[in-house]
PDB file of C-alpha atoms in Angstrom:
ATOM      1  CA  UNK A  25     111.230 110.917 106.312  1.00  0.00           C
ATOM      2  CA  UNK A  26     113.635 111.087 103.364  1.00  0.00           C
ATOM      3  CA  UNK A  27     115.784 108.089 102.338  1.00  0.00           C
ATOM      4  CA  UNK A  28     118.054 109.779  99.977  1.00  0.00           C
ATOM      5  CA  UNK A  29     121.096 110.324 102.439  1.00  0.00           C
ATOM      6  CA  UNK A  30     121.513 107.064 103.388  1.00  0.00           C
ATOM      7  CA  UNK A  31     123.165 103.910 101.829  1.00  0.00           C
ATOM      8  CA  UNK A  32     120.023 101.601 100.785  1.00  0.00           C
ATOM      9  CA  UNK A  33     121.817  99.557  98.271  1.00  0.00           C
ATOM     10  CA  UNK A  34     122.909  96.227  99.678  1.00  0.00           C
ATOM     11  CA  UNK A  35     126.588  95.528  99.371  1.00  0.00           C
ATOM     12  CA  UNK A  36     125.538  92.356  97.714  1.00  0.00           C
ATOM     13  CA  UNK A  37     123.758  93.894  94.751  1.00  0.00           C
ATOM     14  CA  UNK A  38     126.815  96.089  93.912  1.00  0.00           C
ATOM     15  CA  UNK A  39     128.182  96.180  90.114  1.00  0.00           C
ATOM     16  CA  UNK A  40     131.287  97.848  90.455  1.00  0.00           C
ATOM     17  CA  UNK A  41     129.822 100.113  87.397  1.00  0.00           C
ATOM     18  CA  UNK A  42     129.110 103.636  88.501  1.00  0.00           C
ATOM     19  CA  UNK A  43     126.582 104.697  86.626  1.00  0.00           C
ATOM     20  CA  UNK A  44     124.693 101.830  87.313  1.00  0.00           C
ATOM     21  CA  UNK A  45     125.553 101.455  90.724  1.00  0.00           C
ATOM     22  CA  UNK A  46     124.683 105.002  91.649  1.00  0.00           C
ATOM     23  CA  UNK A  47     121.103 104.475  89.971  1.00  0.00           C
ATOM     24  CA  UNK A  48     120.073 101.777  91.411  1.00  0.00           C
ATOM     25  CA  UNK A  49     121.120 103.285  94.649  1.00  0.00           C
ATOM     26  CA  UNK A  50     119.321 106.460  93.973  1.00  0.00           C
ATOM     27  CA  UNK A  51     115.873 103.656  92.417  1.00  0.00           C
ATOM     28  CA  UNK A  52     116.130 101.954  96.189  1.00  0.00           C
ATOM     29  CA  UNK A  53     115.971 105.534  97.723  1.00  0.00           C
ATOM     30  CA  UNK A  54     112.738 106.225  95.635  1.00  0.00           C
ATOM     31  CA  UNK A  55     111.207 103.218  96.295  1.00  0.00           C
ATOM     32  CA  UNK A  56     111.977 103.232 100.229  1.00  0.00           C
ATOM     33  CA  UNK A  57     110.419 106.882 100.396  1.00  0.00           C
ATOM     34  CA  UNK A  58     107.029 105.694  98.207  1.00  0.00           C
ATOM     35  CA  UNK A  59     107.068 103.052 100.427  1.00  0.00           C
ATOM     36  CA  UNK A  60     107.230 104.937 103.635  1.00  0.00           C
ATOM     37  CA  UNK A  61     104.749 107.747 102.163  1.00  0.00           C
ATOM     38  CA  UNK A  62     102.325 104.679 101.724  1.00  0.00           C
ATOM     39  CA  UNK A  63     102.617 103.811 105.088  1.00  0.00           C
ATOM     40  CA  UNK A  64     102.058 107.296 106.888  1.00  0.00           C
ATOM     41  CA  UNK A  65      99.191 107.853 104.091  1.00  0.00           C
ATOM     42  CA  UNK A  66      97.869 104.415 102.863  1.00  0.00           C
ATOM     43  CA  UNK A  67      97.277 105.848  99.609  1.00  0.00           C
ATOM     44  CA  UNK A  68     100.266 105.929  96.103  1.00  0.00           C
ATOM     45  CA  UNK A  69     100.939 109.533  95.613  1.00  0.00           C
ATOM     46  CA  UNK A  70     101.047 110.138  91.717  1.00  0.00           C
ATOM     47  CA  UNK A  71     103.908 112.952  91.752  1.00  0.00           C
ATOM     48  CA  UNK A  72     106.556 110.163  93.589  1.00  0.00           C
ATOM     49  CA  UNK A  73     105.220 107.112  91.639  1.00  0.00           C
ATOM     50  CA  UNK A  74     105.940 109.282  88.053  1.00  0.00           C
ATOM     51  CA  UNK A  75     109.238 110.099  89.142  1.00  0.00           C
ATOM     52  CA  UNK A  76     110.214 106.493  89.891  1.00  0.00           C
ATOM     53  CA  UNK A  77     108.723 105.380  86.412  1.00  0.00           C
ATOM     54  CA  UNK A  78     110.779 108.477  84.688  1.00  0.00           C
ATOM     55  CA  UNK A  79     113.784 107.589  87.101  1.00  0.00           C
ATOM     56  CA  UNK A  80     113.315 103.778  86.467  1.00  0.00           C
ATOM     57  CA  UNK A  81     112.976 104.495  82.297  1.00  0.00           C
ATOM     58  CA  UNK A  82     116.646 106.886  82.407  1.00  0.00           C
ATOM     59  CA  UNK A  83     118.060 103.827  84.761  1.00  0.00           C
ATOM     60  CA  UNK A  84     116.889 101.345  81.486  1.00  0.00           C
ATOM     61  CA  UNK A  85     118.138 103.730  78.872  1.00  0.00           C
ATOM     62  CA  UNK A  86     121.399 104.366  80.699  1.00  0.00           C
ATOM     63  CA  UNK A  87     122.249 100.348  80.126  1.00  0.00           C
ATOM     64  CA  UNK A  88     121.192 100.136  77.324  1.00  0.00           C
ATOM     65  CA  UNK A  89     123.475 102.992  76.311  1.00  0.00           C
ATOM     66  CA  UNK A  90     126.482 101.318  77.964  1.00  0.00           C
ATOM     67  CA  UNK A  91     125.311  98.472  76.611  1.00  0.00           C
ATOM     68  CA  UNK A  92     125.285  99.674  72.915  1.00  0.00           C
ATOM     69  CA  UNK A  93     128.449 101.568  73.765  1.00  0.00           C
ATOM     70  CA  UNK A  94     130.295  98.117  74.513  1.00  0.00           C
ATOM     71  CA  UNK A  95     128.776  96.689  71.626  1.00  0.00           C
ATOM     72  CA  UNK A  96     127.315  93.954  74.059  1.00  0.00           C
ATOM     73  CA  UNK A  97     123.851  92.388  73.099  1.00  0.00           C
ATOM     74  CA  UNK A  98     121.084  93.979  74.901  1.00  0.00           C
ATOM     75  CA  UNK A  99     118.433  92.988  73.314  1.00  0.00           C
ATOM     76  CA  UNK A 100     116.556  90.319  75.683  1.00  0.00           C
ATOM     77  CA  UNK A 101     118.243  92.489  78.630  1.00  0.00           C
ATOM     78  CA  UNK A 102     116.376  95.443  76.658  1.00  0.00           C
ATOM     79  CA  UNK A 103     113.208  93.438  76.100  1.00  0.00           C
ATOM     80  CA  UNK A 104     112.573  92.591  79.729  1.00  0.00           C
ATOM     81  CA  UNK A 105     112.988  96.655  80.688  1.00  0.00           C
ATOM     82  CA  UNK A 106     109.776  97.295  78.322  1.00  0.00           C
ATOM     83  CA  UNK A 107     107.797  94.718  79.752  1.00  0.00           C
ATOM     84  CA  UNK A 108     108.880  96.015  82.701  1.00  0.00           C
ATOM     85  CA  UNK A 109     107.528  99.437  82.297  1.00  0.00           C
ATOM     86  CA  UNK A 110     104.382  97.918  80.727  1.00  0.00           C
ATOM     87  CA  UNK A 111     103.675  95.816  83.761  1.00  0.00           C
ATOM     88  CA  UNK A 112     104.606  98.675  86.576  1.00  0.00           C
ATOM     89  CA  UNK A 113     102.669 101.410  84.585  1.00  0.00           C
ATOM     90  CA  UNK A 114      99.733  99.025  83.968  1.00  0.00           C
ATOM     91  CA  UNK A 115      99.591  97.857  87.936  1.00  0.00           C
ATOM     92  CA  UNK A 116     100.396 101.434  89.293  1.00  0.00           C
ATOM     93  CA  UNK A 117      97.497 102.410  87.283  1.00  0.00           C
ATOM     94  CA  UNK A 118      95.046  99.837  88.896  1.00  0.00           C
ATOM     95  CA  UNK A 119      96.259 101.122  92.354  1.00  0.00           C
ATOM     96  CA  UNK A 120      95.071 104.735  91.832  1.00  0.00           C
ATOM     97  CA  UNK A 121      91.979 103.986  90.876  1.00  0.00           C
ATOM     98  CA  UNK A 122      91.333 101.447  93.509  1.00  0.00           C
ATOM     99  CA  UNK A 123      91.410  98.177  91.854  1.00  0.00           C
ATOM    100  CA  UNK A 124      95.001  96.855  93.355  1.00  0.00           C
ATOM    101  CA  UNK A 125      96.225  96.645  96.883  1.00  0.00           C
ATOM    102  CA  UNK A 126      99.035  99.339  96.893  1.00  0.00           C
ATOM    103  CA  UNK A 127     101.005  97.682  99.324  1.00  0.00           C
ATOM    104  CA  UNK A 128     100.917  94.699  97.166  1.00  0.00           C
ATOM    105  CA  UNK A 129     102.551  96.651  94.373  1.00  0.00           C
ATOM    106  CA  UNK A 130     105.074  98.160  96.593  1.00  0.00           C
ATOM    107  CA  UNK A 131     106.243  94.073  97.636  1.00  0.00           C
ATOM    108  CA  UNK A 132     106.062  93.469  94.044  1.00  0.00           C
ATOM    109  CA  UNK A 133     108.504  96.353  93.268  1.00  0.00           C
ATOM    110  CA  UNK A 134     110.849  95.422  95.826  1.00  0.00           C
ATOM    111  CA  UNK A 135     111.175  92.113  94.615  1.00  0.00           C
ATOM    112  CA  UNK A 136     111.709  93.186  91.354  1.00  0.00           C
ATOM    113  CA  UNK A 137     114.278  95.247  91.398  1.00  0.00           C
ATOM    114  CA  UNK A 138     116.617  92.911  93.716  1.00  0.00           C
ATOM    115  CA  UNK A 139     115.755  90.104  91.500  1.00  0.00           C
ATOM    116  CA  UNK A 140     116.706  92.028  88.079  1.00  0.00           C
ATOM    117  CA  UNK A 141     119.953  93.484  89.844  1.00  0.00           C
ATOM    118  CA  UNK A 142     120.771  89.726  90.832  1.00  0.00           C
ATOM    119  CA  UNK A 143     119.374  88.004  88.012  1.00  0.00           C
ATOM    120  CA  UNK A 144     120.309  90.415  84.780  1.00  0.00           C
ATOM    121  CA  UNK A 145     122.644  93.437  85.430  1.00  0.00           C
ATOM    122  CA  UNK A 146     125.181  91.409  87.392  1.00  0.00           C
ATOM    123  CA  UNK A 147     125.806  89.143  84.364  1.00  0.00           C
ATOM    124  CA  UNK A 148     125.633  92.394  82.055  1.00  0.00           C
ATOM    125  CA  UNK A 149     127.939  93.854  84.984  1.00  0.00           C
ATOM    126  CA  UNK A 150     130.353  90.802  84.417  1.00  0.00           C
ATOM    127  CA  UNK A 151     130.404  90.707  80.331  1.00  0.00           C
ATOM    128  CA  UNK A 152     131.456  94.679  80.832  1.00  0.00           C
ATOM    129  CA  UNK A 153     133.923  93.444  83.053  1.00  0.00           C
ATOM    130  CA  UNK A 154     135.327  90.554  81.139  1.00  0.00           C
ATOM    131  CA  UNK A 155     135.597  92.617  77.626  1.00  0.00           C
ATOM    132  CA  UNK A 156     138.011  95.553  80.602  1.00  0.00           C
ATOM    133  CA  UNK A 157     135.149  97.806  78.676  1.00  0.00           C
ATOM    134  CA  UNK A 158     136.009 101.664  79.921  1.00  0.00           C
ATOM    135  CA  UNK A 159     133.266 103.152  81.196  1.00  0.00           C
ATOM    136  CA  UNK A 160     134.985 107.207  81.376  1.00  0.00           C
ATOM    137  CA  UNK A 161     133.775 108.459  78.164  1.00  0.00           C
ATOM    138  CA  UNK A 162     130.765 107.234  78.180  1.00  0.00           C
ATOM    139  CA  UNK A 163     127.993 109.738  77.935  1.00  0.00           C
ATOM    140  CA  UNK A 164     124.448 108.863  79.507  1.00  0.00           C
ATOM    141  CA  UNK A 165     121.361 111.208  79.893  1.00  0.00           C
ATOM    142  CA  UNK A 166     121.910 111.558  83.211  1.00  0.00           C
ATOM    143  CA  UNK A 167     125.156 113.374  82.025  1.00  0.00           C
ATOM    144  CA  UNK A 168     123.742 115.648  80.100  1.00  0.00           C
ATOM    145  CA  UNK A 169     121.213 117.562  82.190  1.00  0.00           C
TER     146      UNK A 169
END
């Protein structure tokens, strides 16, 4: 089964900021189909789980572009991301060897990302908001490929 044609963002977690919004859609699409993968297989396939680390490091750069772009501190917003990575990368390593439940990881994930949308881009969302920043010329990675 493949999530990516249907709407898995909740209306809730939406930023009114494209490039954001349309990445985190795209990161709950990703996560849906490693989760559903686990299911049929009970095991983290390696190929999906890289591309939602490489997926999930673009989504981090993106903001922090915008971010820079807007000349809006980042830095704490920026911190979190790299512990982030360092904590997904160091559990999604456990789970292919064995040593962590994958399903456990998968909750974890899921949790994660709603929280961070609810709990640090919508108040990022709001200060590009508040400062009527222009998002148009804005150039991402994303962009560029």
């Amino acid at each position: 089964m493949n999530m990516t044609n249907k709407k898995m963002l909740p209306e809730s977690l939406i930023l009114d900021v494209a490039h954001v919004d349309a990445q985190h859609e795209s990161l709950f699409c990703c996560i849906e189909n490693l989760k559903f993968h686990c299911l049929e297989t009970n095991e983290l396939p390696k190929t999906l789980l890289s591309a939602l680390l490489d997926d999930l490091r673009e989504h981090f750069h993106t903001e922090e572009v915008i971010a820079r772009s807007a000349m809006i501190d980042f830095a704490e917003h920026a911190e979190m991301h790299r512990q982030t990575l360092n904590t997904l990368n160091s559990w999604s390593d456990l789970v292919l060897i064995g040593q962590r439940d994958i399903f456990s990881f998968l909750r974890y994930l899921e949790v994660w990302f709603e929280r961070h949308i609810r709990e640090e881009d919508m108040p990022f969302a709001r200060q590009l908001h508040e400062a009527g920043v222009k998002l148009s010329g804005i150039q991402t990675e994303s962009d560029r490929k």
